Amino acid sequence: MEEMPEKRELNFVAIFIALLLAGAAIGAMVWKSIDSSPGYEVTKKKISPVELIDFRRNIEQMVLSHTVRHEGKTPIVHPPAGSDIYLLARHHDWGKYILELEQGKPYRLHLTSLDVRHSLVVHKLNLMNRIAVGELITVKFSPAKAGRFELRCGDYCGPQHHNMIGTIIVLASHASVLEKPESSQ
Ligand code: CUA
């Protein structure tokens, strides 16, 4: 029985390969689970350095045109329902403004990264999108819940990753305000 050690070696190789494949499959599933916002329409395309400059101009324009008030020094930006809204991810913030949206109204949220890979995660609004460098993600969505929500980063992006926290405000729609007995007094 001189073949036995060789066979055993082959078995080990087979088991090793099987484990690798299983690991890759589980990894892909985990990856997929935070790769797109469930229930929303998500599109991805490449963004060139020139388009990134335009993206930053769009942010400046949005903040200039739609700042409605300030919280301390931070502008609260209330873009019209149905409009294009922007977040530029960078280590370690989401931009120095707070987006204020309206519940149930549609928006086109454009996302890209300035430096490394990040992920936008707003659990309560069902937003979960990986933001790779050089990629423009557009999420067509309508915030279903009203409130004040944290924008979190779901991908380790550097020593300040855990401080990469932003805020998004969603105002209750008129109808749902009327429905609440405590606010109709
Ligand atoms: Cu951005 Cu972690």
mmCIF file of C-alpha atoms and ligand atoms in Angstrom:
data_model
loop_
_atom_site.group_PDB
_atom_site.id
_atom_site.type_symbol
_atom_site.label_atom_id
_atom_site.label_comp_id
_atom_site.label_asym_id
_atom_site.label_seq_id
_atom_site.Cartn_x
_atom_site.Cartn_y
_atom_site.Cartn_z
ATOM 1 C CA MET A 1 0.000 0.000 0.000
ATOM 2 C CA GLU A 2 2.511 2.589 -1.093
ATOM 3 C CA GLU A 3 -0.106 4.762 -2.837
ATOM 4 C CA MET A 4 -1.885 5.577 0.400
ATOM 5 C CA PRO A 5 0.112 8.703 1.410
ATOM 6 C CA GLU A 6 -0.320 10.149 -2.081
ATOM 7 C CA LYS A 7 -4.072 9.528 -2.004
ATOM 8 C CA ARG A 8 -4.311 11.135 1.391
ATOM 9 C CA GLU A 9 -2.446 14.144 0.078
ATOM 10 C CA LEU A 10 -4.890 14.354 -2.826
ATOM 11 C CA ASN A 11 -7.795 14.188 -0.393
ATOM 12 C CA PHE A 12 -6.322 17.030 1.625
ATOM 13 C CA VAL A 13 -5.926 19.093 -1.529
ATOM 14 C CA ALA A 14 -9.546 18.362 -2.500
ATOM 15 C CA ILE A 15 -10.832 19.318 0.957
ATOM 16 C CA PHE A 16 -8.695 22.454 0.922
ATOM 17 C CA ILE A 17 -10.091 23.493 -2.471
ATOM 18 C CA ALA A 18 -13.653 22.741 -1.317
ATOM 19 C CA LEU A 19 -13.153 24.916 1.778
ATOM 20 C CA LEU A 20 -11.724 27.716 -0.339
ATOM 21 C CA LEU A 21 -14.731 27.581 -2.685
ATOM 22 C CA ALA A 22 -17.177 27.520 0.238
ATOM 23 C CA GLY A 23 -15.371 30.489 1.787
ATOM 24 C CA ALA A 24 -15.489 32.409 -1.478
ATOM 25 C CA ALA A 25 -19.221 31.668 -1.885
ATOM 26 C CA ILE A 26 -20.021 32.861 1.653
ATOM 27 C CA GLY A 27 -17.823 35.923 1.110
ATOM 28 C CA ALA A 28 -19.680 36.729 -2.109
ATOM 29 C CA MET A 29 -23.040 36.423 -0.339
ATOM 30 C CA VAL A 30 -21.955 38.758 2.473
ATOM 31 C CA TRP A 31 -20.528 41.172 -0.113
ATOM 32 C CA LYS A 32 -23.737 41.053 -2.151
ATOM 33 C CA SER A 33 -25.858 41.725 0.914
ATOM 34 C CA ILE A 34 -24.443 45.235 1.355
ATOM 35 C CA ASP A 35 -23.876 45.914 -2.307
ATOM 36 C CA SER A 36 -27.252 47.379 -3.161
ATOM 37 C CA SER A 37 -30.225 48.936 -1.451
ATOM 38 C CA PRO A 38 -33.056 46.413 -1.354
ATOM 39 C CA GLY A 39 -36.241 47.668 -2.966
ATOM 40 C CA TYR A 40 -34.607 50.641 -4.659
ATOM 41 C CA GLU A 41 -33.389 51.124 -8.208
ATOM 42 C CA VAL A 42 -29.593 51.183 -8.179
ATOM 43 C CA THR A 43 -27.375 51.938 -11.177
ATOM 44 C CA LYS A 44 -23.582 52.037 -11.357
ATOM 45 C CA LYS A 45 -21.199 53.536 -13.852
ATOM 46 C CA LYS A 46 -17.616 54.723 -14.073
ATOM 47 C CA ILE A 47 -16.819 58.284 -13.071
ATOM 48 C CA SER A 48 -13.810 60.075 -14.580
ATOM 49 C CA PRO A 49 -11.709 62.661 -12.700
ATOM 50 C CA VAL A 50 -13.374 65.407 -14.770
ATOM 51 C CA GLU A 51 -16.837 64.102 -13.870
ATOM 52 C CA LEU A 52 -15.739 64.025 -10.234
ATOM 53 C CA ILE A 53 -15.071 67.783 -10.468
ATOM 54 C CA ASP A 54 -18.619 68.209 -11.834
ATOM 55 C CA PHE A 55 -19.912 66.066 -8.990
ATOM 56 C CA ARG A 56 -18.283 68.406 -6.460
ATOM 57 C CA ARG A 57 -19.736 71.427 -8.278
ATOM 58 C CA ASN A 58 -23.176 69.832 -8.093
ATOM 59 C CA ILE A 59 -22.750 69.458 -4.336
ATOM 60 C CA GLU A 60 -21.706 73.115 -3.980
ATOM 61 C CA GLN A 61 -24.685 74.174 -6.098
ATOM 62 C CA MET A 62 -27.096 72.004 -4.096
ATOM 63 C CA VAL A 63 -25.832 73.413 -0.784
ATOM 64 C CA LEU A 64 -25.889 77.016 -2.094
ATOM 65 C CA SER A 65 -29.378 76.763 -3.573
ATOM 66 C CA HIS A 66 -31.182 74.727 -0.937
ATOM 67 C CA THR A 67 -29.764 75.572 2.487
ATOM 68 C CA VAL A 68 -32.809 76.354 4.629
ATOM 69 C CA ARG A 69 -31.174 76.829 8.037
ATOM 70 C CA HIS A 70 -28.107 75.878 10.041
ATOM 71 C CA GLU A 71 -27.357 73.595 12.972
ATOM 72 C CA GLY A 72 -24.384 75.337 14.526
ATOM 73 C CA LYS A 73 -22.223 75.903 11.453
ATOM 74 C CA THR A 74 -23.631 72.951 9.511
ATOM 75 C CA PRO A 75 -26.036 73.859 6.706
ATOM 76 C CA ILE A 76 -29.302 71.938 6.525
ATOM 77 C CA VAL A 77 -29.949 71.360 2.845
ATOM 78 C CA HIS A 78 -33.509 70.734 1.704
ATOM 79 C CA PRO A 79 -33.488 69.915 -2.015
ATOM 80 C CA PRO A 80 -36.845 69.817 -3.820
ATOM 81 C CA ALA A 81 -38.653 66.481 -3.844
ATOM 82 C CA GLY A 82 -37.883 64.599 -7.041
ATOM 83 C CA SER A 83 -34.438 66.176 -7.445
ATOM 84 C CA ASP A 84 -30.862 64.947 -7.647
ATOM 85 C CA ILE A 85 -29.039 64.773 -4.334
ATOM 86 C CA TYR A 86 -25.377 64.073 -3.689
ATOM 87 C CA LEU A 87 -23.061 62.551 -1.127
ATOM 88 C CA LEU A 88 -19.303 62.391 -1.609
ATOM 89 C CA ALA A 89 -17.762 59.782 0.670
ATOM 90 C CA ARG A 90 -14.277 60.442 1.950
ATOM 91 C CA HIS A 91 -12.190 59.425 4.924
ATOM 92 C CA HIS A 92 -13.742 60.387 7.209
ATOM 93 C CA ASP A 93 -16.996 62.213 6.484
ATOM 94 C CA TRP A 94 -19.989 62.457 4.149
ATOM 95 C CA GLY A 95 -19.663 66.185 3.476
ATOM 96 C CA LYS A 96 -20.213 69.104 5.810
ATOM 97 C CA TYR A 97 -23.959 69.460 5.358
ATOM 98 C CA ILE A 98 -27.108 67.673 6.456
ATOM 99 C CA LEU A 99 -29.602 66.543 3.833
ATOM 100 C CA GLU A 100 -33.237 67.110 4.739
ATOM 101 C CA LEU A 101 -35.692 65.082 2.676
ATOM 102 C CA GLU A 102 -39.444 64.538 2.647
ATOM 103 C CA GLN A 103 -41.025 61.244 3.551
ATOM 104 C CA GLY A 104 -42.451 59.294 0.619
ATOM 105 C CA LYS A 105 -41.019 61.648 -2.020
ATOM 106 C CA PRO A 106 -38.673 60.321 -4.725
ATOM 107 C CA TYR A 107 -35.006 61.316 -4.958
ATOM 108 C CA ARG A 108 -32.023 60.360 -7.083
ATOM 109 C CA LEU A 109 -29.142 59.920 -4.666
ATOM 110 C CA HIS A 110 -25.734 60.061 -6.365
ATOM 111 C CA LEU A 111 -22.784 58.560 -4.515
ATOM 112 C CA THR A 112 -19.092 58.437 -5.216
ATOM 113 C CA SER A 113 -15.830 58.284 -3.275
ATOM 114 C CA LEU A 114 -12.983 60.764 -3.174
ATOM 115 C CA ASP A 115 -10.325 58.424 -1.810
ATOM 116 C CA VAL A 116 -10.888 54.780 -0.846
ATOM 117 C CA ARG A 117 -13.793 52.345 -0.787
ATOM 118 C CA HIS A 118 -16.634 53.190 1.598
ATOM 119 C CA SER A 119 -20.180 51.915 2.087
ATOM 120 C CA LEU A 120 -23.231 54.008 2.767
ATOM 121 C CA VAL A 121 -25.414 52.376 5.408
ATOM 122 C CA VAL A 122 -28.658 53.879 6.712
ATOM 123 C CA HIS A 123 -30.420 50.835 8.082
ATOM 124 C CA LYS A 124 -33.762 52.461 8.848
ATOM 125 C CA LEU A 125 -34.046 53.857 5.321
ATOM 126 C CA ASN A 126 -32.877 50.588 3.725
ATOM 127 C CA LEU A 127 -29.866 52.286 2.179
ATOM 128 C CA MET A 128 -26.854 49.995 1.783
ATOM 129 C CA ASN A 129 -24.411 50.716 -0.995
ATOM 130 C CA ARG A 130 -20.762 49.980 -1.467
ATOM 131 C CA ILE A 131 -18.962 52.965 -2.990
ATOM 132 C CA ALA A 132 -15.842 51.943 -4.889
ATOM 133 C CA VAL A 133 -13.280 54.446 -6.137
ATOM 134 C CA GLY A 134 -14.027 55.596 -9.687
ATOM 135 C CA GLU A 135 -17.638 54.434 -9.504
ATOM 136 C CA LEU A 136 -20.782 56.550 -9.561
ATOM 137 C CA ILE A 137 -23.753 54.922 -7.835
ATOM 138 C CA THR A 138 -27.235 56.304 -8.338
ATOM 139 C CA VAL A 139 -30.023 55.151 -6.035
ATOM 140 C CA LYS A 140 -33.599 56.043 -6.912
ATOM 141 C CA PHE A 141 -35.453 55.908 -3.641
ATOM 142 C CA SER A 142 -38.204 57.376 -1.500
ATOM 143 C CA PRO A 143 -37.521 57.582 2.229
ATOM 144 C CA ALA A 144 -40.265 55.514 3.854
ATOM 145 C CA LYS A 145 -39.699 56.705 7.424
ATOM 146 C CA ALA A 146 -39.532 60.138 8.974
ATOM 147 C CA GLY A 147 -36.929 61.011 11.582
ATOM 148 C CA ARG A 148 -33.300 61.800 12.076
ATOM 149 C CA PHE A 149 -31.003 59.045 10.898
ATOM 150 C CA GLU A 150 -27.288 58.333 11.025
ATOM 151 C CA LEU A 151 -25.288 57.772 7.875
ATOM 152 C CA ARG A 152 -22.721 55.119 8.692
ATOM 153 C CA CYS A 153 -19.815 53.681 6.776
ATOM 154 C CA GLY A 154 -19.965 49.928 6.313
ATOM 155 C CA ASP A 155 -16.461 49.327 4.984
ATOM 156 C CA TYR A 156 -13.267 49.771 6.942
ATOM 157 C CA CYS A 157 -11.685 52.821 5.302
ATOM 158 C CA GLY A 158 -8.956 53.942 7.704
ATOM 159 C CA PRO A 159 -8.283 54.844 11.341
ATOM 160 C CA GLN A 160 -11.251 57.255 11.474
ATOM 161 C CA HIS A 161 -13.694 54.763 9.906
ATOM 162 C CA HIS A 162 -15.808 54.565 13.073
ATOM 163 C CA ASN A 163 -16.134 58.350 13.166
ATOM 164 C CA MET A 164 -17.435 58.520 9.602
ATOM 165 C CA ILE A 165 -20.938 59.347 10.746
ATOM 166 C CA GLY A 166 -23.290 61.767 9.033
ATOM 167 C CA THR A 167 -26.901 62.768 9.493
ATOM 168 C CA ILE A 168 -29.940 62.696 7.265
ATOM 169 C CA ILE A 169 -33.293 64.187 8.223
ATOM 170 C CA VAL A 170 -36.596 63.012 6.794
ATOM 171 C CA LEU A 171 -39.611 65.236 7.439
ATOM 172 C CA ALA A 172 -42.941 63.511 7.963
ATOM 173 C CA SER A 173 -45.271 63.889 5.011
ATOM 174 C CA HIS A 174 -48.266 66.196 5.554
ATOM 175 C CA ALA A 175 -50.683 63.270 5.455
ATOM 176 C CA SER A 176 -48.875 61.313 8.156
ATOM 177 C CA VAL A 177 -48.657 64.422 10.383
ATOM 178 C CA LEU A 178 -52.453 64.789 10.165
ATOM 179 C CA GLU A 179 -52.924 61.137 10.990
ATOM 180 C CA LYS A 180 -51.122 61.457 14.303
ATOM 181 C CA PRO A 181 -53.640 62.354 17.037
ATOM 182 C CA GLU A 182 -51.035 64.075 19.264
ATOM 183 C CA SER A 183 -50.082 66.581 16.555
ATOM 184 C CA SER A 184 -53.637 67.533 15.585
ATOM 185 C CA GLN A 185 -54.469 69.200 18.914
HETATM 186 CU CU1 CUA B 1 -15.659 55.121 5.200
HETATM 187 CU CU2 CUA B 1 -15.360 53.397 6.662
#
